[in-house]
GROMACS .gro file of C-alpha atoms in nm:
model
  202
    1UNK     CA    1  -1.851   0.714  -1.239
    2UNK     CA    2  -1.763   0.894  -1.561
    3UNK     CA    3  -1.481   1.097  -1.664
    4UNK     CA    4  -1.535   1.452  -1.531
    5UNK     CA    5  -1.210   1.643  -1.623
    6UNK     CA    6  -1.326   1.805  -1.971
    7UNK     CA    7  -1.053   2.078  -2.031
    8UNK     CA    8  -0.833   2.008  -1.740
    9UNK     CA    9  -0.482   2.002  -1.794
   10UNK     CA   10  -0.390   1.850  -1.506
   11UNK     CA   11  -0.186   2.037  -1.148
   12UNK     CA   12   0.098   2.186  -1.264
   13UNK     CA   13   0.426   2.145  -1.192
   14UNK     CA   14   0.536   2.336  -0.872
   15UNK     CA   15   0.168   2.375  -0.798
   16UNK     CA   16  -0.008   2.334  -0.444
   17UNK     CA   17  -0.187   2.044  -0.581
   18UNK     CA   18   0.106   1.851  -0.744
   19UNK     CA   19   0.305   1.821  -0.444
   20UNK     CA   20  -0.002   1.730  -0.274
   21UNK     CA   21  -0.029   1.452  -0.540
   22UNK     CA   22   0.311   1.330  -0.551
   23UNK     CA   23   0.341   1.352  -0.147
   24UNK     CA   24   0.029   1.143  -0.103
   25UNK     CA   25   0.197   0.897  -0.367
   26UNK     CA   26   0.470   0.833  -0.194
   27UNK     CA   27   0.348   0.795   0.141
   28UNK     CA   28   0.052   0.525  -0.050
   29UNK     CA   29   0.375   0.356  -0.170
   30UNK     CA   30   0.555   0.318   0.176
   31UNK     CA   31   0.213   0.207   0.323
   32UNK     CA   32   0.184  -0.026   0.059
   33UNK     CA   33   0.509  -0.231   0.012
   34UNK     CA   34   0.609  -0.197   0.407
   35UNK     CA   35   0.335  -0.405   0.494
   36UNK     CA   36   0.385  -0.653   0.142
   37UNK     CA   37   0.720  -0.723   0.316
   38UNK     CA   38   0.691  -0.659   0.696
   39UNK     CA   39   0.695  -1.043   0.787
   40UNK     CA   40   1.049  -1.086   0.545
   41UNK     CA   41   1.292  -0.991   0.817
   42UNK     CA   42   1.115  -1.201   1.137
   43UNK     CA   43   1.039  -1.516   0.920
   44UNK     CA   44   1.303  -1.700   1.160
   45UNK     CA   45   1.094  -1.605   1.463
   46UNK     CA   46   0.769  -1.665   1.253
   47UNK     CA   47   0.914  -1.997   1.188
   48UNK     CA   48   1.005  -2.121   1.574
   49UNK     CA   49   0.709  -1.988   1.716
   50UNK     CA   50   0.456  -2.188   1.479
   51UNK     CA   51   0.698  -2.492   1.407
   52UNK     CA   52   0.710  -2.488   1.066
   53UNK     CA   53   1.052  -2.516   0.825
   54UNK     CA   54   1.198  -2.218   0.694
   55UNK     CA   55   1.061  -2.256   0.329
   56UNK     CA   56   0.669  -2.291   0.497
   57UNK     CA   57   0.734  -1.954   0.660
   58UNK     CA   58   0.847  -1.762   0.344
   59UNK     CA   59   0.483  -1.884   0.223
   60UNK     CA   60   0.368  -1.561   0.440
   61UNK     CA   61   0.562  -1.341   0.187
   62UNK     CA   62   0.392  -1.549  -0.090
   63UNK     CA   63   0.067  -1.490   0.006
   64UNK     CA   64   0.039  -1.122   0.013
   65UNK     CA   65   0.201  -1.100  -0.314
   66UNK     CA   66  -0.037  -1.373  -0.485
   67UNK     CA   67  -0.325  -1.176  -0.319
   68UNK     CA   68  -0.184  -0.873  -0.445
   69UNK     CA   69  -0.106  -1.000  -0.795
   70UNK     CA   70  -0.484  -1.111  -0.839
   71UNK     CA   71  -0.672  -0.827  -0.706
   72UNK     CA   72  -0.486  -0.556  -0.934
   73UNK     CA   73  -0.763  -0.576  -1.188
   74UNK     CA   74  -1.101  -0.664  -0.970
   75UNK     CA   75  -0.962  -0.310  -0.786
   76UNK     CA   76  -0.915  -0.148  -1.123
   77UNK     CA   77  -1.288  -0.267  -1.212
   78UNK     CA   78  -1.370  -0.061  -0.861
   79UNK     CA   79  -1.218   0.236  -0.901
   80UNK     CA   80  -1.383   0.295  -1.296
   81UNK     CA   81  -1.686   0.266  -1.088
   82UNK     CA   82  -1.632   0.457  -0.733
   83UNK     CA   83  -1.310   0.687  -0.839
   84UNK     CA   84  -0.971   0.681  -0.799
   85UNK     CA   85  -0.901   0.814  -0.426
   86UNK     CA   86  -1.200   0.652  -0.307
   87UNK     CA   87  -1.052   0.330  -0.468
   88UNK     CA   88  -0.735   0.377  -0.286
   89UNK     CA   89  -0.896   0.507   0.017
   90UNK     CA   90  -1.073   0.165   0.049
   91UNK     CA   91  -0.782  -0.017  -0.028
   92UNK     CA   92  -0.535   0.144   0.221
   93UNK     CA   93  -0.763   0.145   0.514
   94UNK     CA   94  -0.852  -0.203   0.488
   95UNK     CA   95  -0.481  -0.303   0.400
   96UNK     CA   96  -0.401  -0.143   0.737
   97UNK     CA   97  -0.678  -0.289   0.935
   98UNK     CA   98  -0.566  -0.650   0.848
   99UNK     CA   99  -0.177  -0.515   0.876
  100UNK     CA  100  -0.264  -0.515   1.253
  101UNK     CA  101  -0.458  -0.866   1.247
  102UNK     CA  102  -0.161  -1.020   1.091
  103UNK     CA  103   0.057  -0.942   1.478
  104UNK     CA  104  -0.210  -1.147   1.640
  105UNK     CA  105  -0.254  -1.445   1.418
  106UNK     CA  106  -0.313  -1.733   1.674
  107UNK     CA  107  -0.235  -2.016   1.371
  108UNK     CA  108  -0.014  -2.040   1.078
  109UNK     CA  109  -0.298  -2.081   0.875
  110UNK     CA  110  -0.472  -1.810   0.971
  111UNK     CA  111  -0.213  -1.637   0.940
  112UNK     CA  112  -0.189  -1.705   0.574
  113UNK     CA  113  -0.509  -1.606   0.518
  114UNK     CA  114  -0.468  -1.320   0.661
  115UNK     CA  115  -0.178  -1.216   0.474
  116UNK     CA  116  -0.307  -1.310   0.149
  117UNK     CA  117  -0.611  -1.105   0.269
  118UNK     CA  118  -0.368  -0.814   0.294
  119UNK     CA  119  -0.199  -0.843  -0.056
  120UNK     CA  120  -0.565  -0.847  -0.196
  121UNK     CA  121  -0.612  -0.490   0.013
  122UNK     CA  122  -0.254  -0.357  -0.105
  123UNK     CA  123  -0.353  -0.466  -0.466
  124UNK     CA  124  -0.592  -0.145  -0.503
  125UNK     CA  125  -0.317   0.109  -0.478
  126UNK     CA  126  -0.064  -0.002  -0.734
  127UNK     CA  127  -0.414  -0.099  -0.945
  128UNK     CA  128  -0.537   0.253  -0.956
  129UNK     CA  129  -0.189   0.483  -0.830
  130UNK     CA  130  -0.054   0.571  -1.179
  131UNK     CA  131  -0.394   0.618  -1.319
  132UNK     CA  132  -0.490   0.854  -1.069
  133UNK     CA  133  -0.111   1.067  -1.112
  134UNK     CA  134  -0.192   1.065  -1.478
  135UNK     CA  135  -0.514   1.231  -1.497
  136UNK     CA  136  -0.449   1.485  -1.260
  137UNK     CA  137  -0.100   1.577  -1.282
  138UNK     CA  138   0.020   1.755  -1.636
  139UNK     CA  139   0.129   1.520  -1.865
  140UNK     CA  140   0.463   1.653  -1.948
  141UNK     CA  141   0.583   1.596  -1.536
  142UNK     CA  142   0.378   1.275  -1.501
  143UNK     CA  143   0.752   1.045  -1.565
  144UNK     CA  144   0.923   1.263  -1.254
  145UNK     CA  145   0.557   1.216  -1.056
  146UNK     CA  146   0.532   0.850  -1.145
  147UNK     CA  147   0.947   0.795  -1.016
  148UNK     CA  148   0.820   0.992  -0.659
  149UNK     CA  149   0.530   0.735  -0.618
  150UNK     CA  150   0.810   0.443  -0.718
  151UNK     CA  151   1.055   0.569  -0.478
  152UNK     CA  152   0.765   0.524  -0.196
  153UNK     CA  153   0.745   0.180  -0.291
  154UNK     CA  154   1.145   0.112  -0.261
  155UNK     CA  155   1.163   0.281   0.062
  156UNK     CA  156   0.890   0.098   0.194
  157UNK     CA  157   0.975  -0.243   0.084
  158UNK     CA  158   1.345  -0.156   0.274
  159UNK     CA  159   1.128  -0.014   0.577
  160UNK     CA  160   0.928  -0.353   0.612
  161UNK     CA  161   1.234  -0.532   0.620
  162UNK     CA  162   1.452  -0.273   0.886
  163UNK     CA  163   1.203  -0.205   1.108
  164UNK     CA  164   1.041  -0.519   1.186
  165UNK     CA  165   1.314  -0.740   1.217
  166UNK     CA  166   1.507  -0.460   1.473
  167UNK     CA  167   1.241  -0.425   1.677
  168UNK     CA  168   1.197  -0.855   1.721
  169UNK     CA  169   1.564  -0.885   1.829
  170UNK     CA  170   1.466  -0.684   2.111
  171UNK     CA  171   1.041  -0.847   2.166
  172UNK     CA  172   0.932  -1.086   1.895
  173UNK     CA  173   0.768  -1.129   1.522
  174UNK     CA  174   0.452  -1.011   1.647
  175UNK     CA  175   0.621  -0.647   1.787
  176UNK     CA  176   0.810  -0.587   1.451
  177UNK     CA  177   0.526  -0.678   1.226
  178UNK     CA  178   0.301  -0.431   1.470
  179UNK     CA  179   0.575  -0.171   1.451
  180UNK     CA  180   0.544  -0.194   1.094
  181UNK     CA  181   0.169  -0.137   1.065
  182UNK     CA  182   0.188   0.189   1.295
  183UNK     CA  183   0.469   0.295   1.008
  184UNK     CA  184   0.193   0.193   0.744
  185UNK     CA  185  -0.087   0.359   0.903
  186UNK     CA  186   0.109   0.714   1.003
  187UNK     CA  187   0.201   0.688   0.577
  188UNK     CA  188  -0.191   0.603   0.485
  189UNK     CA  189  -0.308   0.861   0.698
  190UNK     CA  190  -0.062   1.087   0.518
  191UNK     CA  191  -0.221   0.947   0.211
  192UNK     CA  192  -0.566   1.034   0.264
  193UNK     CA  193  -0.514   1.407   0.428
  194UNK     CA  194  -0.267   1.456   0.083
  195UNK     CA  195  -0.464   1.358  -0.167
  196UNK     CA  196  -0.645   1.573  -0.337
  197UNK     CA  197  -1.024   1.603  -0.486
  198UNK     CA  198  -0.945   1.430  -0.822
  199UNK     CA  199  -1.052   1.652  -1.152
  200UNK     CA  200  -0.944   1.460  -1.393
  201UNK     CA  201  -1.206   1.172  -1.317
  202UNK     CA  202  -1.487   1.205  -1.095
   0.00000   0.00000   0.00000
């Protein structure tokens, strides 16, 4: 893949396609960190169910951020190759496909690698997100874009957190963390109708 966008400017502001942008943005950035931190509020329940201490299940957090943390540049290597939406595209569906194997985790340790599985997944969007808002939103609104696409992230982190551990007072870990994927894939769904055809990089 090679730079395509010769003379574009990028959406402007107010524009069809720069809402689309930022929407899609901030619905990649709830998808994103409300799965990162979807097992945070049940870690009690994780804990009694698989017998381990306390400190063993905040490991589950660990792992998706360590997997996250080390696939930011193999997914940056991708998307300079395949493009930026397809990049993300891959990323988001297979962050939400293992979302959903994380509810039925039959061991701890599989459960670990599964969630550090995930974080590897959820590394491709912040990897390629900003890139993709710079080159095809004007550069003099690509600060406000950039703060929509971080307020996704903040509101997801806080929905990983209120949803899931809600909806195991009332079922268990498993139900929240599920609840939590439908949230994520409703938001990457969101993502991938949003988006649109980038122009600044083919």
């Amino acid at each position: 893949m090679s730079p395509s966008g010769a003379g574009w400017a990028g959406h402007a502001k107010g524009s069809v396609g720069y809402r689309r942008v930022l929407l899609a943005l901030f619905f990649a950035g709830i998808a994103t960190f409300a799965q990162l931190y979807s097992v945070q509020g049940v870690l009690p329940g994780l804990a009694r169910e698989f017998a381990v201490s306390p400190a063993d299940a905040a490991l589950t957090v660990s792992a998706a951020t360590l997997g996250l943390a080390l696939a930011v540049i193999p997914w940056s290597w991708v998307a300079d190759r395949a493009g930026r939406k397809r990049t993300m595209a891959w990323a988001i569906s297979a962050a939400v496909g293992l979302g959903f194997l994380v509810s039925a985790a039959p061991t701890f340790e599989t459960l670990l690698l599964i969630r550090f599985a995930e974080g590897a997944a959820l590394g491709g969007i912040p990897a390629v997100a900003l890139v993709y808002l710079h080159e095809e939103i004007q550069p003099l609104h690509a600060a406000v874009a950039a703060g929509t696409y971080v307020a996704g992230t903040t509101i997801g982190g806080l929905t990983g957190r209120i949803v899931a551990a809600p909806v195991a007072e009332f079922s268990d870990w498993r139900v929240g963390v599920l609840s939590v994927s439908g949230v994520a894939a409703l938001s990457a769904a969101a993502f991938l109708w949003l988006a649109p055809r980038p122009r600044g990089f083919d």
